[in-house]
């Protein structure tokens, strides 16, 4: 076993929010397309359990099943104002790259990495916290958020390499 | 009352394509009455007898009140454009004839909680505007079955709200 693989990573907190759905739930009949309401509540529940805030995160891995779903999560979680996600990503010096203000989807996300649903986001978070993410490594990463979007449900995890 | 303008050639074109690929609406299925009524030139949706909600897509129970009884209800063949996309490529070669077609989601004016999928015919995609009014026409796709398409209103293009397609 590689020495790095023995570095413990803690599931420091987690929260899941499930919203009531109708008996039938077709995407084309969705009353709301520009928000995943569970994202805000689950994320901030998970952060509150640790007594930390968004500013304490070193990186985030957010489920990005299409381009807009990441943009919507940025707004829902509160990383930027409503309607400003595209501008947020384009702002020089802000950004989501490994040297940005809050690196997001450091493995490239579903499109650039692979479409194996949320587990790859969790694996990437573990690699970041073990310092084994290679060229994608966020220097000194200690606390990471994983956001898992599933439509009516949203699950957030905070992973750490320090014991909460 | 909305009427479809002179788009017969476009409809014939789509009809030949969809006759080759339409596989939906088996006998006895919940959705089959929609296509049967469309073949008679009617836009109809199942409406909850208890609370008047349109249950779309068809389901055994009303998603709003939970009651089981529905009545197919004819509404005006007039919709407002909610969103659209142009098919740029065919992921399945069987669909290659559809490349270049515009597919829309539209909300029937008299069934505002419904969003209907259909091709847009008779108008260029760059002339489409969110919320604009379109008429519903029907394209035969199988024996006794037709599907809806959206076309400009007779007498010219309605520019709609241009702000928000969900005013219903």
XYZ file of C-alpha atoms in Angstrom:
332
model
C 0.000 0.000 0.000
C 1.316 3.350 -1.000
C 2.185 5.519 1.965
C -0.117 8.299 0.761
C -3.042 5.918 0.731
C -2.707 5.547 4.472
C -3.273 9.247 5.093
C -6.682 9.364 6.747
C -9.386 11.456 5.178
C -12.401 12.185 7.321
C -15.980 12.511 6.278
C -16.262 15.451 8.606
C -19.910 16.185 7.969
C -22.708 15.438 5.580
C -26.213 16.618 4.915
C -28.869 15.534 2.504
C -31.977 17.415 1.524
C -34.809 15.714 -0.282
C -37.646 17.807 -1.618
C -41.170 16.491 -1.985
C -41.863 15.476 -5.555
C -45.059 15.038 -7.450
C -46.285 11.580 -8.348
C -44.795 12.051 -11.766
C -41.686 14.068 -12.320
C -40.652 14.816 -15.884
C -37.837 17.218 -16.531
C -39.703 18.965 -19.347
C -42.562 19.733 -16.929
C -40.341 21.112 -14.165
C -41.804 24.310 -12.713
C -38.311 25.682 -11.968
C -35.124 25.263 -13.966
C -32.743 27.835 -12.526
C -32.375 26.591 -8.974
C -31.765 23.335 -7.110
C -33.224 24.419 -3.786
C -31.681 21.507 -1.860
C -28.163 22.603 -2.793
C -28.147 25.628 -0.511
C -29.670 23.900 2.470
C -27.594 20.723 2.282
C -24.325 22.592 1.781
C -24.858 25.042 4.585
C -26.122 22.316 6.917
C -22.932 20.359 6.291
C -20.747 23.433 6.836
C -22.644 24.429 9.970
C -22.067 21.011 11.511
C -18.359 21.826 11.454
C -18.776 25.463 12.390
C -17.143 26.614 9.167
C -18.244 28.656 6.161
C -17.689 28.766 2.423
C -14.544 30.849 2.939
C -12.949 27.966 4.849
C -13.117 25.608 1.868
C -9.935 24.871 -0.062
C -11.713 23.285 -3.005
C -15.079 21.906 -4.090
C -16.131 18.995 -6.282
C -19.647 19.666 -7.559
C -21.663 17.246 -9.642
C -21.755 18.731 -13.142
C -24.076 16.625 -15.262
C -24.346 19.536 -17.690
C -22.704 22.924 -17.935
C -25.594 24.853 -16.471
C -26.014 22.538 -13.485
C -22.628 23.666 -12.153
C -23.485 27.319 -12.778
C -26.789 26.945 -10.948
C -25.088 25.274 -7.991
C -22.572 28.126 -7.707
C -25.521 30.483 -7.332
C -27.596 28.220 -5.086
C -24.721 27.555 -2.715
C -23.964 31.259 -2.547
C -20.527 31.360 -4.123
C -21.852 34.160 -6.313
C -24.997 36.223 -6.732
C -28.034 34.891 -8.579
C -27.494 35.212 -12.308
C -23.770 35.916 -11.931
C -22.246 32.435 -12.220
C -20.942 32.926 -15.754
C -19.406 36.259 -14.823
C -17.928 34.680 -11.686
C -16.168 32.039 -13.753
C -14.848 34.637 -16.193
C -13.501 37.036 -13.574
C -9.702 37.103 -13.762
C -8.143 35.927 -10.509
C -11.376 34.437 -9.199
C -11.851 31.330 -11.170
C -12.117 27.670 -10.374
C -8.682 26.478 -11.506
C -6.345 24.890 -8.991
C -4.780 28.295 -8.365
C -8.102 30.130 -8.259
C -10.051 31.538 -5.352
C -11.974 28.289 -4.915
C -10.824 25.464 -7.192
C -13.802 23.453 -8.422
C -13.869 20.067 -10.137
C -10.114 19.765 -10.079
C -10.225 16.463 -11.983
C -11.968 18.152 -14.878
C -15.538 17.260 -13.990
C -17.739 14.730 -15.701
C -17.033 15.996 -19.196
C -13.236 16.057 -19.019
C -12.642 13.262 -16.491
C -15.283 10.591 -16.959
C -18.995 10.195 -16.484
C -19.047 7.833 -13.521
C -21.572 9.865 -11.523
C -20.674 11.296 -8.133
C -18.115 8.766 -6.942
C -15.339 10.289 -9.058
C -15.928 13.625 -7.366
C -15.517 11.963 -3.957
C -12.391 10.090 -5.058
C -10.893 13.329 -6.350
C -11.624 15.024 -3.029
C -9.819 12.228 -1.198
C -6.824 12.557 -3.533
C -6.699 16.291 -2.931
C -6.712 15.764 0.835
C -4.004 13.117 0.604
C -1.888 15.300 -1.634
C -1.904 12.743 -4.437
C -3.808 14.705 -7.088
C -0.708 15.240 -9.197
C -0.910 18.134 -11.650
C -4.411 18.903 -10.335
C -3.246 19.296 -6.725
C -4.483 22.299 -4.759
C -1.544 23.351 -2.598
C -2.152 22.735 1.094
C -5.711 21.452 0.673
C -7.221 20.620 4.085
C -10.992 21.005 3.682
C -13.098 20.162 0.656
C -16.754 20.192 -0.247
C -18.437 17.543 -2.365
C -21.828 18.476 -3.794
C -23.966 15.674 -5.201
C -26.961 16.675 -7.231
C -29.705 14.163 -7.919
C -32.638 16.285 -8.966
C -35.106 16.400 -6.120
C -32.360 15.424 -3.683
C -29.068 17.091 -2.939
C -26.317 15.671 -0.761
C -23.322 17.579 0.552
C -20.200 16.185 2.188
C -17.335 18.013 3.809
C -14.132 16.001 3.726
C -11.048 16.909 5.739
C -7.554 15.627 6.425
C -7.769 16.943 9.956
C -9.827 15.329 12.699
C -12.886 17.492 13.347
C -58.915 30.951 -32.899
C -55.462 30.120 -34.109
C -55.004 28.443 -37.438
C -51.962 26.927 -39.007
C -50.732 28.921 -41.972
C -49.690 27.478 -45.310
C -47.144 24.928 -44.202
C -48.402 21.786 -45.862
C -45.106 21.044 -47.587
C -43.229 21.194 -44.291
C -45.740 18.884 -42.675
C -45.425 16.324 -45.445
C -41.655 16.403 -45.033
C -41.877 15.748 -41.285
C -44.555 13.152 -41.719
C -42.329 10.988 -43.879
C -39.482 11.261 -41.366
C -41.592 10.499 -38.326
C -43.423 7.631 -39.959
C -40.061 5.891 -39.982
C -39.135 6.482 -36.367
C -42.346 6.910 -34.362
C -42.705 3.967 -32.005
C -44.771 5.454 -29.171
C -48.374 5.171 -28.066
C -49.055 1.455 -28.021
C -52.657 0.307 -27.885
C -54.147 0.806 -24.437
C -51.355 3.066 -23.151
C -52.173 6.139 -21.090
C -50.813 8.470 -23.763
C -52.452 6.924 -26.807
C -55.597 9.133 -26.691
C -53.374 12.172 -27.154
C -52.132 10.926 -30.519
C -55.552 9.652 -31.586
C -57.136 13.016 -30.881
C -54.257 14.788 -32.578
C -55.079 12.710 -35.668
C -58.577 14.241 -35.549
C -57.038 17.705 -35.343
C -57.626 18.170 -31.634
C -55.183 19.254 -28.963
C -56.356 17.453 -25.830
C -54.940 16.641 -22.422
C -56.149 14.544 -19.494
C -57.714 16.855 -16.927
C -58.372 15.870 -13.330
C -62.122 15.699 -12.742
C -61.624 16.650 -9.100
C -59.286 19.672 -9.251
C -59.134 20.576 -12.976
C -55.338 20.196 -13.095
C -53.981 18.973 -16.443
C -52.006 15.809 -15.722
C -49.118 15.873 -18.133
C -47.620 13.511 -18.935
C -50.619 11.228 -18.492
C -50.605 9.360 -15.185
C -52.916 7.141 -13.198
C -53.412 9.817 -10.565
C -53.460 13.575 -10.535
C -50.089 14.828 -9.249
C -51.813 17.737 -7.530
C -54.739 16.160 -5.642
C -54.128 12.435 -5.995
C -57.518 11.586 -7.476
C -57.651 8.970 -10.218
C -60.373 10.174 -12.554
C -59.362 12.173 -15.610
C -61.253 13.445 -18.615
C -59.576 14.159 -21.934
C -60.227 17.844 -22.529
C -59.816 19.666 -25.827
C -58.063 23.042 -25.664
C -57.400 25.716 -28.263
C -54.533 24.816 -30.644
C -52.566 27.827 -29.501
C -49.293 27.738 -27.558
C -46.657 30.088 -26.208
C -43.049 29.233 -26.939
C -41.169 28.277 -23.763
C -37.822 27.166 -25.210
C -36.301 25.637 -28.324
C -33.174 24.105 -29.785
C -31.917 23.303 -33.259
C -30.742 19.754 -33.879
C -27.152 20.177 -35.019
C -26.243 16.512 -35.411
C -27.781 13.081 -35.245
C -26.399 10.827 -32.534
C -28.306 7.980 -34.202
C -27.972 7.745 -38.004
C -31.672 6.846 -38.137
C -32.377 10.429 -37.095
C -30.077 12.110 -39.603
C -32.987 13.497 -41.606
C -33.940 15.559 -38.578
C -30.678 17.520 -38.529
C -31.502 21.186 -38.938
C -34.999 20.851 -37.507
C -36.054 23.024 -34.573
C -37.561 21.312 -31.533
C -39.493 23.357 -29.011
C -41.183 23.202 -25.658
C -44.420 25.153 -25.756
C -47.212 25.858 -23.301
C -50.827 25.594 -24.487
C -52.598 28.828 -23.647
C -55.583 26.949 -22.243
C -53.494 24.347 -20.371
C -50.794 26.510 -18.892
C -49.176 23.894 -16.638
C -48.488 21.653 -19.638
C -45.320 21.787 -21.693
C -45.573 20.142 -25.066
C -42.673 18.955 -27.212
C -42.856 19.450 -30.949
C -41.044 20.544 -34.078
C -41.328 24.129 -35.222
C -42.229 24.534 -38.886
C -42.743 27.474 -41.185
C -40.450 29.902 -39.368
C -36.678 30.241 -39.171
C -35.186 29.495 -35.762
C -33.595 32.953 -35.558
C -37.054 34.514 -35.793
C -38.286 32.660 -32.720
C -38.813 34.618 -29.498
C -39.518 33.427 -25.978
C -43.220 33.657 -25.224
C -44.316 34.145 -28.813
C -47.652 32.663 -29.851
C -47.660 29.746 -32.241
C -50.422 27.628 -33.705
C -50.529 23.862 -33.329
C -50.750 21.671 -36.397
C -50.770 17.888 -36.616
C -48.576 15.527 -38.610
C -49.672 11.938 -39.330
C -47.045 9.491 -38.116
C -48.871 6.152 -38.008
C -52.254 4.637 -38.689
C -54.753 6.886 -36.873
C -51.978 8.658 -34.957
C -50.575 12.182 -35.388
C -48.119 14.350 -33.479
C -48.250 18.108 -32.896
C -46.023 20.684 -34.561
C -45.847 24.425 -33.963
C -46.238 26.980 -36.728
C -46.600 30.746 -37.102
C -50.062 32.194 -36.695
C -51.917 33.042 -39.857
C -51.416 36.700 -40.577
C -47.832 37.010 -39.446
C -45.423 36.467 -36.639
C -46.427 37.319 -33.106
C -43.415 38.556 -31.168
C -44.816 37.520 -27.830
C -43.560 38.661 -24.486
C -39.852 38.322 -25.270
C -39.185 38.356 -21.551
C -40.405 35.178 -19.957
C -42.122 32.277 -21.650
C -43.755 31.175 -18.421
C -46.546 33.690 -18.144
C -49.274 31.082 -18.045
